Every structure is written in C-alpha cells, then in structure tokens.
GROMACS .gro file of C-alpha atoms in nm:
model
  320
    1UNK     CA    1  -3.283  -0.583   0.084
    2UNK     CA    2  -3.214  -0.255   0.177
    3UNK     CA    3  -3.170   0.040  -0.116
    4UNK     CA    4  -2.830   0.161  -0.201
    5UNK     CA    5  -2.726   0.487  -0.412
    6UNK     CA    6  -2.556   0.352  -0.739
    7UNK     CA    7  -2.212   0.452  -0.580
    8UNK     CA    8  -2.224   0.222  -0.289
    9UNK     CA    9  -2.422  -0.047  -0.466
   10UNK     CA   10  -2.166  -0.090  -0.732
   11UNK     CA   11  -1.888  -0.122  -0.445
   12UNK     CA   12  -2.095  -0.340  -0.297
   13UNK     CA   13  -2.156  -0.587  -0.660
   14UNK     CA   14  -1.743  -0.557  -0.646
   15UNK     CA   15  -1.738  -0.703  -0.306
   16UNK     CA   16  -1.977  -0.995  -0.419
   17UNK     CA   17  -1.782  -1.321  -0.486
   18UNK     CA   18  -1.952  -1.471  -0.873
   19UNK     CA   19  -1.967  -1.856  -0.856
   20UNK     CA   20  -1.625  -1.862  -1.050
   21UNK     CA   21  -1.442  -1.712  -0.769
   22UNK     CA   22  -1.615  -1.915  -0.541
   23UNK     CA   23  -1.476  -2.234  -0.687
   24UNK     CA   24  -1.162  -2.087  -0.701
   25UNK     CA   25  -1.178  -2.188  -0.289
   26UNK     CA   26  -1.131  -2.588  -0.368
   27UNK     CA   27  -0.871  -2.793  -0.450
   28UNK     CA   28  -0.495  -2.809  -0.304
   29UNK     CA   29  -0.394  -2.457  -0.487
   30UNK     CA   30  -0.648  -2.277  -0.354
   31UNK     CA   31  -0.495  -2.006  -0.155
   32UNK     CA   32  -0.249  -1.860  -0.468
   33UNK     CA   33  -0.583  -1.848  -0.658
   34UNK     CA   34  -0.754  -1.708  -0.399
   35UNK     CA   35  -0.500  -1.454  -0.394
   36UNK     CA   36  -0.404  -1.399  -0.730
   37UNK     CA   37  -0.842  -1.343  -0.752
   38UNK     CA   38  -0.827  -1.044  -0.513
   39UNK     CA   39  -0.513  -0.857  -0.613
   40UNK     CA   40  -0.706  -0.867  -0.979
   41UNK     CA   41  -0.983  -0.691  -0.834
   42UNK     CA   42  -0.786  -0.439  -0.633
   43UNK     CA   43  -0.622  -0.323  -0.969
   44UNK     CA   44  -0.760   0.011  -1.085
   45UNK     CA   45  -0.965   0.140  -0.739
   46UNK     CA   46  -0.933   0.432  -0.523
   47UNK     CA   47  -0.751   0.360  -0.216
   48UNK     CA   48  -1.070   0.369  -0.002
   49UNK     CA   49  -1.269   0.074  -0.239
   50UNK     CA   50  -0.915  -0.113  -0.233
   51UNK     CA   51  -0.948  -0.128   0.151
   52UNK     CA   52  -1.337  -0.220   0.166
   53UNK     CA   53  -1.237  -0.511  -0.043
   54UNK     CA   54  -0.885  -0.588   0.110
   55UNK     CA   55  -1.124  -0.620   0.450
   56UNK     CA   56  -1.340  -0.862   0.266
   57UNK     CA   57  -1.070  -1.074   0.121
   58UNK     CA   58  -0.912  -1.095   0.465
   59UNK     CA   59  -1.259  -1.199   0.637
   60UNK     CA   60  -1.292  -1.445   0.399
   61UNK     CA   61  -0.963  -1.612   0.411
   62UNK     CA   62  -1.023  -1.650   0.817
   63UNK     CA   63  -1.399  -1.763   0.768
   64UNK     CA   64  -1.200  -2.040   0.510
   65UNK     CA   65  -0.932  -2.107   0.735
   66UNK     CA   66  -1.167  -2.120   1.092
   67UNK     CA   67  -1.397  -2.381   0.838
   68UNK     CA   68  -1.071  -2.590   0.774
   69UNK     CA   69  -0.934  -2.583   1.154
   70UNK     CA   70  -1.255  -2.670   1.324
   71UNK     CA   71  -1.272  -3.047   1.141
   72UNK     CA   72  -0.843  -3.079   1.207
   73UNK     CA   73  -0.684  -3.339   1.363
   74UNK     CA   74  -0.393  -3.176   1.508
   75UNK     CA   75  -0.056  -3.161   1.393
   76UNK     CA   76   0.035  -3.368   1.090
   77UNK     CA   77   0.238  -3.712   1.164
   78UNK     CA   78   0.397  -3.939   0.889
   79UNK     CA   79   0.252  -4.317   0.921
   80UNK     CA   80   0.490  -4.429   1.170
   81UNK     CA   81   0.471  -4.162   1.386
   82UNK     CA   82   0.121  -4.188   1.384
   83UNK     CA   83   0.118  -4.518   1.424
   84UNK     CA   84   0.321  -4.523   1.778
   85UNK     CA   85   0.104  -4.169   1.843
   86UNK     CA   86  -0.216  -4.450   1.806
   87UNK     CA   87  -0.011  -4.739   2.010
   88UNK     CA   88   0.080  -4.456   2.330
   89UNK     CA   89  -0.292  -4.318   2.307
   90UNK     CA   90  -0.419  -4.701   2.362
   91UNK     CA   91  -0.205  -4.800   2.642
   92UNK     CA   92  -0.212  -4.513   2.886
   93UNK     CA   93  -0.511  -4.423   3.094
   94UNK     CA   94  -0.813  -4.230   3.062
   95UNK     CA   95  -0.731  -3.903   3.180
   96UNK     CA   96  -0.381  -3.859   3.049
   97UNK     CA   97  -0.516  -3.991   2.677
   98UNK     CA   98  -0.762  -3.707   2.735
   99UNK     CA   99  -0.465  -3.445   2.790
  100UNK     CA  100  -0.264  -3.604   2.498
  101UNK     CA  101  -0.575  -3.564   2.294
  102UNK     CA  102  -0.668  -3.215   2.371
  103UNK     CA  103  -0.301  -3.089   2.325
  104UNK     CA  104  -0.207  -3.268   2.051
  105UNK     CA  105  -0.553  -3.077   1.892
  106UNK     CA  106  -0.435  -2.759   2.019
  107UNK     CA  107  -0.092  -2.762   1.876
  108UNK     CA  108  -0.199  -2.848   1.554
  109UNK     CA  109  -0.496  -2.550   1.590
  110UNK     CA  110  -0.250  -2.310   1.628
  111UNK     CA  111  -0.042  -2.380   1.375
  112UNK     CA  112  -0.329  -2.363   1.177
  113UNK     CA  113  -0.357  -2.014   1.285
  114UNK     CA  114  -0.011  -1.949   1.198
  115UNK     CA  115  -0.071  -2.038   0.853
  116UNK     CA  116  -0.394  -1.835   0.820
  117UNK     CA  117  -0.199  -1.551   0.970
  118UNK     CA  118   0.069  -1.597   0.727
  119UNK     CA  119  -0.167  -1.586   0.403
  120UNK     CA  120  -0.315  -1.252   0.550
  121UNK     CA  121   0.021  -1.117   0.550
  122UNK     CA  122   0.115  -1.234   0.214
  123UNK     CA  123  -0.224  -1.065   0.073
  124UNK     CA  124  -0.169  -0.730   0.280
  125UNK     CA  125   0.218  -0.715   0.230
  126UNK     CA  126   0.139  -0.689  -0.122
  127UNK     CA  127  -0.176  -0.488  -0.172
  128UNK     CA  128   0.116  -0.203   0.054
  129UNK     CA  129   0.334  -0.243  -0.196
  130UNK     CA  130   0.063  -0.166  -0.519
  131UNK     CA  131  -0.049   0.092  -0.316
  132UNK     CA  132   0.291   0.219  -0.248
  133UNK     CA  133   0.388   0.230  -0.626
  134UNK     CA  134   0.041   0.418  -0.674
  135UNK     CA  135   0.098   0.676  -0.402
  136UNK     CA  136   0.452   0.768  -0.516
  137UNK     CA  137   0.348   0.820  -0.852
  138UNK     CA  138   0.082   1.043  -0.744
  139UNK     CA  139   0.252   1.249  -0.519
  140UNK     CA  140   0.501   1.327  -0.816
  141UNK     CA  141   0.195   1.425  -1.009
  142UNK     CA  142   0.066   1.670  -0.755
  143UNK     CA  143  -0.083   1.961  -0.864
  144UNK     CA  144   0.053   1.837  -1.262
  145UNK     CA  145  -0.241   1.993  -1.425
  146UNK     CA  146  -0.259   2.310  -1.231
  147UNK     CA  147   0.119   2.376  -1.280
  148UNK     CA  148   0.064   2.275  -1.696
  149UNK     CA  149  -0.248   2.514  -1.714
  150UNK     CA  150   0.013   2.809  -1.544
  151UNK     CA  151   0.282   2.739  -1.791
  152UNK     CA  152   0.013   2.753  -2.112
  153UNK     CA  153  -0.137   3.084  -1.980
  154UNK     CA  154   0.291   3.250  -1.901
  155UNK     CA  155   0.367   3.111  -2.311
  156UNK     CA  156  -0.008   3.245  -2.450
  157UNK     CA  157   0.091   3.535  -2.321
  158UNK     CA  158   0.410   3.575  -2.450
  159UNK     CA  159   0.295   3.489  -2.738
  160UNK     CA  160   0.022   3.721  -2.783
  161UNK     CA  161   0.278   4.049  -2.682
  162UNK     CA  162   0.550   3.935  -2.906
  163UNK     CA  163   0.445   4.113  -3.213
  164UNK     CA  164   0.442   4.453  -2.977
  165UNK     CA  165   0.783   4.410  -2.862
  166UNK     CA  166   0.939   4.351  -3.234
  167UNK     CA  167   0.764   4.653  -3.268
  168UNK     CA  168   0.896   4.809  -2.989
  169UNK     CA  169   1.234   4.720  -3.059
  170UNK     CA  170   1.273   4.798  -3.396
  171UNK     CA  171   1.152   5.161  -3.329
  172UNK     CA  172   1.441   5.228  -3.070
  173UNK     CA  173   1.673   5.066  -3.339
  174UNK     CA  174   1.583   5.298  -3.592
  175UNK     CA  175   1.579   5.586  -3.319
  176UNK     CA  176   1.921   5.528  -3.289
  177UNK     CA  177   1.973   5.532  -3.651
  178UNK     CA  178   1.850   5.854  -3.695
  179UNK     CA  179   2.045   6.037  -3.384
  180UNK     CA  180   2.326   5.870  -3.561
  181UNK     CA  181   2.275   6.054  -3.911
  182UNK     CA  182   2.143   6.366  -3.683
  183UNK     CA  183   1.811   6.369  -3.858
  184UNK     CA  184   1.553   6.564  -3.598
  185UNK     CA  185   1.230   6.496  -3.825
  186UNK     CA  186   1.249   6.185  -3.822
  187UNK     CA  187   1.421   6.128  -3.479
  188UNK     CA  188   1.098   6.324  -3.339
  189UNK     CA  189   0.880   6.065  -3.547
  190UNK     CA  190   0.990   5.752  -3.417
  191UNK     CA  191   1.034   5.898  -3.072
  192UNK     CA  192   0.684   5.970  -3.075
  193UNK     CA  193   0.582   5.629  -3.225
  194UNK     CA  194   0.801   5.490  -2.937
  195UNK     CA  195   0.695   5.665  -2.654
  196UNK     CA  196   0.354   5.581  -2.789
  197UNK     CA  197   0.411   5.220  -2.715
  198UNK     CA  198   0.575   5.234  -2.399
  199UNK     CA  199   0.283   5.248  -2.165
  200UNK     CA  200   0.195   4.963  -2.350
  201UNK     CA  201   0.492   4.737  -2.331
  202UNK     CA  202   0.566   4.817  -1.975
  203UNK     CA  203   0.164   4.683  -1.906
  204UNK     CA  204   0.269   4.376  -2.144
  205UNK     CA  205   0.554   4.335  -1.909
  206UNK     CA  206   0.428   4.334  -1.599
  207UNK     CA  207   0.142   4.101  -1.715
  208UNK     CA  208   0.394   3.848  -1.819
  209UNK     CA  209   0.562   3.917  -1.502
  210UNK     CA  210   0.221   3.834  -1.289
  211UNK     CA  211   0.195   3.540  -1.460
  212UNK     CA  212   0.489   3.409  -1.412
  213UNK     CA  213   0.539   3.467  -1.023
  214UNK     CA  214   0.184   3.274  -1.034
  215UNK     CA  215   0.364   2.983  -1.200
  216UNK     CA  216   0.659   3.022  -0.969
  217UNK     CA  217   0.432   3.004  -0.646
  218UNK     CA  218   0.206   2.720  -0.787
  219UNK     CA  219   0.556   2.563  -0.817
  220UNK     CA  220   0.653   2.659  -0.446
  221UNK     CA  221   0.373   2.509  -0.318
  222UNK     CA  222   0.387   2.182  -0.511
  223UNK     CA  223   0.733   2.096  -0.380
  224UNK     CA  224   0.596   2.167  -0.043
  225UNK     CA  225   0.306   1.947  -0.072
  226UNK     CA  226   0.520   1.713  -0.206
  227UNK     CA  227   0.765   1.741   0.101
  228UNK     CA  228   0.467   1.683   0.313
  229UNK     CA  229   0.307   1.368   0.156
  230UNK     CA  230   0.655   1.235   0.132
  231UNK     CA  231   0.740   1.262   0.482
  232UNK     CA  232   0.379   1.141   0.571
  233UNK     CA  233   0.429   0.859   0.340
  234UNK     CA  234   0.783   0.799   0.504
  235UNK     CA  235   0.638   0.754   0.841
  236UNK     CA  236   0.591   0.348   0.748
  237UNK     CA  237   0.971   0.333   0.772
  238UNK     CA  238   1.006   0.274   1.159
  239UNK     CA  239   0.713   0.026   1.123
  240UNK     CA  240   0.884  -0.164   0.807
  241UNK     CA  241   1.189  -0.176   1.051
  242UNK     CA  242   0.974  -0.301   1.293
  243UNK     CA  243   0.837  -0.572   1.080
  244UNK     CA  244   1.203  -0.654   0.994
  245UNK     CA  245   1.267  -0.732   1.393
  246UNK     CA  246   0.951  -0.943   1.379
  247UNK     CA  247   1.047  -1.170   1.076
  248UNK     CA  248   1.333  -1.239   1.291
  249UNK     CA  249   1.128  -1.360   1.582
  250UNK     CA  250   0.904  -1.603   1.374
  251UNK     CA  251   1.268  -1.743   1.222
  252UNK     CA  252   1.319  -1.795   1.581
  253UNK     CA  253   0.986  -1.964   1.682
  254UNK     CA  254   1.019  -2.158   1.362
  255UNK     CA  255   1.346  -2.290   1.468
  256UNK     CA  256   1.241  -2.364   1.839
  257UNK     CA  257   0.877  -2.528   1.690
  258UNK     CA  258   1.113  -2.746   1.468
  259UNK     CA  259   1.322  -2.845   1.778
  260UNK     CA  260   1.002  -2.867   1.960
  261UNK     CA  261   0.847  -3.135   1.687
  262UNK     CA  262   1.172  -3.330   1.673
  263UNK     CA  263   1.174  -3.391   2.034
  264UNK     CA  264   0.810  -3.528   2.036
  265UNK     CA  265   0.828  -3.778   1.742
  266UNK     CA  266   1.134  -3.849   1.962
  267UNK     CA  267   0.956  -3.923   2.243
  268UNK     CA  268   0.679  -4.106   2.068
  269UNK     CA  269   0.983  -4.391   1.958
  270UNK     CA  270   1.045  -4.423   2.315
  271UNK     CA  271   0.632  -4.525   2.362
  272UNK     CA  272   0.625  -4.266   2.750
  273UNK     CA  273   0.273  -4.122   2.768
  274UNK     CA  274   0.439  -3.886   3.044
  275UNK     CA  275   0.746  -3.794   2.805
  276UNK     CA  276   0.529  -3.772   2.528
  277UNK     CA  277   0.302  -3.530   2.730
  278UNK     CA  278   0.562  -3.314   2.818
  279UNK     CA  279   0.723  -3.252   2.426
  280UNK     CA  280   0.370  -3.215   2.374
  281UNK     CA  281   0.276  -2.962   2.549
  282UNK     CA  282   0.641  -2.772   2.480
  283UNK     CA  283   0.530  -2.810   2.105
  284UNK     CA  284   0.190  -2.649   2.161
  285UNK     CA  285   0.381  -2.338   2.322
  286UNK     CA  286   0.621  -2.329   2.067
  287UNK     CA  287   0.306  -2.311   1.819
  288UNK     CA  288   0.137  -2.065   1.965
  289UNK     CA  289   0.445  -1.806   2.042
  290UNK     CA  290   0.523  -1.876   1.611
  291UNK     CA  291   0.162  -1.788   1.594
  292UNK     CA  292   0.114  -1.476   1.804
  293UNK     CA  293   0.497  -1.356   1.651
  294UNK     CA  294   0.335  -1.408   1.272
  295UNK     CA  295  -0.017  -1.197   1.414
  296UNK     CA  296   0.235  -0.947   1.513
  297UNK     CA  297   0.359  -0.919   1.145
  298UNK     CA  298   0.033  -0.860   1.028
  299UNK     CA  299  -0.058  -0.609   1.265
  300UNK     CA  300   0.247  -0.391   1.164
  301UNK     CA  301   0.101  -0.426   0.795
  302UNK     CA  302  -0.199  -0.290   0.882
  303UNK     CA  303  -0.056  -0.006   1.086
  304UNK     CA  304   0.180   0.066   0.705
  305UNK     CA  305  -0.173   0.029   0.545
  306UNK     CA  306  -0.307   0.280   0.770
  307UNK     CA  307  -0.072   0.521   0.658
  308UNK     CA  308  -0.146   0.488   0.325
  309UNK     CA  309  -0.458   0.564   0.342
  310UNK     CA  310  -0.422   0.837   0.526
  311UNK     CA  311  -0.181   1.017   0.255
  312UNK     CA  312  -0.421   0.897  -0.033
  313UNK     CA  313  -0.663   1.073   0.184
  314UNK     CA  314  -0.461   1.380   0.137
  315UNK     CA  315  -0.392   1.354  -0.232
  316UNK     CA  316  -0.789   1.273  -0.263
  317UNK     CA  317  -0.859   1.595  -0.060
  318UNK     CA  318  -0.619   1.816  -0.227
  319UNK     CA  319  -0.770   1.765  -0.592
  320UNK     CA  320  -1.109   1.859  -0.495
   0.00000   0.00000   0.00000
C-alpha cells in the first residue's frame, strides 16, 4: 500500500466504509440509511473533502444499484399479470418469446436506472443545499476578522488620545476665560500651554483619521467581494430554472410510462404475443426517455455543485 502524508491519509480513512456502514446496505430501507450515513459524514468538511466523498457515495450507490439490476427480472407484474405474461411466453414461438424476453428485461433495466438516477439526485440535491447554507454564511463573514481587528485598532486609538484632547479642550476653555476677564498673564500662560499641544493633537488627529479611512476601505472592499461571490454564487439560478423545466419532463415521461404500462397489462388480458410485443416495446421507450430525462436532472446538479465549489474556492483563497 502506497504511503500517504497524514492530510490525504486521513481523507482517505473518511472515505473508508467501517463494517457498520456497510450493513447499513441490506434490508428493504436501505437507501434512506444509506443516505442519511453520508450526509452525516459530509457535516463539518471543507467543500473540497465534501466532494471527494460526495463522489464516493455516488460510485457506490451505482456499484449497489448495477449489483441489484444485473440479477432483475424486468419490470415488476402482480400475480395475474404475471401469470398470463408466463401463459403468452409459452404459447408463441421461439424467436418472438426471445424478443418478449429481451424487452421485457430491458424495460425493467432501465427503470432500474431511473431509480438509481433518482437516489443520486436526492443525495446531490441535498449535499447543494448544505453547501448552499454554508457558502452564504461565509460570504457574509468575509473578511469578519480583518474588519473587527480595524475597528479595535480606530477605538485603541481613540482611546489612548482621549486624555490629550480633554486636555486640549479645557485649555482653550480657560483661554477664553481669561480674554473674557482681560487677564494677559495668564491668557499668555495657557496660550502657551495650548499652542504647546497643538502639534500634538493635530498628529493625534490625523492618526485617528488614517485609521479610520483603513477601516472604511477594508469595508469597501468587503462589500465588493461580497458582490462578487454573490453574483458567482447566483450563477446556479439559470441552471435551478433549468432543473425546474426538467422535473417537468420526467412528470411527463412518468405519465406516458404509466400509460405505457397500462396498455401492456392490457394487452397481456387479451393473450397477443404480437400486441403484447408492441406495448412492450412502447413501454421500454417510455422507460428509457423517464430515464435519460431523470440523468438530465442530475447532470444540472452537478453543474450547481460545480459552482459551488468554485466560490468556496474563492472564499478558501481569499483567507490565505
């Protein structure tokens, strides 16, 4: 086994399914515990470790679903519909029980598919919307500590003149007390006191001054930033609409696959091998467009994922 820094080796330990998880693949409810097991252990990971392991979870899912499609039977048939499926295969020749056969398999393969594709979607749809929640919330945070470490050093400073401008201010106070009761001796006093202190109040001043127009530019450029990441971020909104048009198209191909099924246990009443072929073979393409319209879904997630990453990329590069 090859060596691995202690970085990439503990990414990869992450990656590792433990015997638990692996059990978590049997039984009827295995695909919300599968699930619920990887969103778990995306919780809490930079954006790049989330999408090692996303890839993972979504290999694994279509290594479990390729293992459960490669022993299937086809399409699923209640016990009298399977029963006259059983009494048309027996009565019709050789060749055309070989072309029921292989298309009654393929329909049921894709749906299959359909259903895998659907549980990848599920599983990306919402690791996007964790790592939307995550992004937002640290694009508002941008820059946070540089901007709080700008405002300490403006009120430290403040703080540190304020005792020289009481000063300051009380000697011009009394120096207009004593123009007031026309004393020159101690007018000429304070004035001298005052203009003393002047050099150093105007230096106070302007250091204040510095710091806050360093503050006020730190600020500048975080709302900029911030406009930036945002927009980037808001560049999954024409593919979100996208996906929108595409839900509607597998609500279609659902609708035309249920028509499609009706008209073949239909057909299997009326015991035709030739009929039967023909609703058959209208079901498998009605399976396989509800397939490649629910791939099409998922593809669209990855493109929002992609996007994602890229900001988090930004945010990542940005603090360094």
């Amino acid at each position: 086994m090859m060596h691995l820094v202690p970085e990439k080796k503990g990414l990869v330990e992450q990656l590792m399914l433990s015997q638990q998880s692996r059990n978590m693949w049997k039984g009827q409810s295995k695909w919300g515990l599968v699930i619920q097991f990887w969103l778990k252990l995306l919780v809490g990971h930079s954006a790049l470790s989330r999408l090692c392991m996303m890839f993972v979870a979504t290999c694994s899912i279509g290594m479990m679903w390729s293992a459960a499609t490669v022993h299937g039977e086809g399409i699923e048939l209640h016990s009298t519909a399977q029963k006259a499926w059983s009494t048309i295969l027996n009565k019709t020749d050789t060749q055309t029980k070989r072309s029921l056969q292989q298309s009654y398999e393929s329909a049921g393969k894709w749906i299959s598919q359909k259903e895998m594709w659907e549980q990848k979607i599920k599983q990306l749809h919402t690791t996007n919307a964790t790592e939307l929640v995550q992004l937002r919330k640290a694009i508002s945070n941008t820059d946070a500590a540089k901007l709080a470490a700008l405002q300490q050093t403006v009120e430290l400073t403040q703080a540190r003149y304020e005792a020289l401008f009481k000063l300051y201010s009380s000697l011009n106070k009394q120096l207009s007390a004593a123009k007031s009761l026309q004393s020159k001796e101690w007018s000429s006093a304070i004035r001298t006191q005052a203009e003393t202190l002047k050099p150093l109040v105007q230096l106070a001043r302007e250091d204040i001054r510095v710091k806050k127009r360093s503050l006020a530019e730190a600020r500048k450029r975080k709302n900029n930033e911030v406009k930036r990441l945002r927009t980037m971020l808001n560049g999954t909104n024409a593919v979100k609409k996208q996906i929108q048009t595409a839900k509607k198209q597998v609500s279609l191909s659902r609708e035309r696959y249920t028509d499609a099924l009706r008209n073949f246990k239909q057909s299997l009443k009326k015991g035709e091998p030739v009929r039967v072929l023909s609703t058959l073979n209208a079901l498998v393409s009605s399976a396989e467009r509800w397939t490649v319209a629910s791939q099409h879904i998922h593809t669209l997630e990855q493109k929002v994922s992609a996007i994602y990453v890229k900001v988090s990329e930004e945010i990542n590069n940005r603090s360094k």
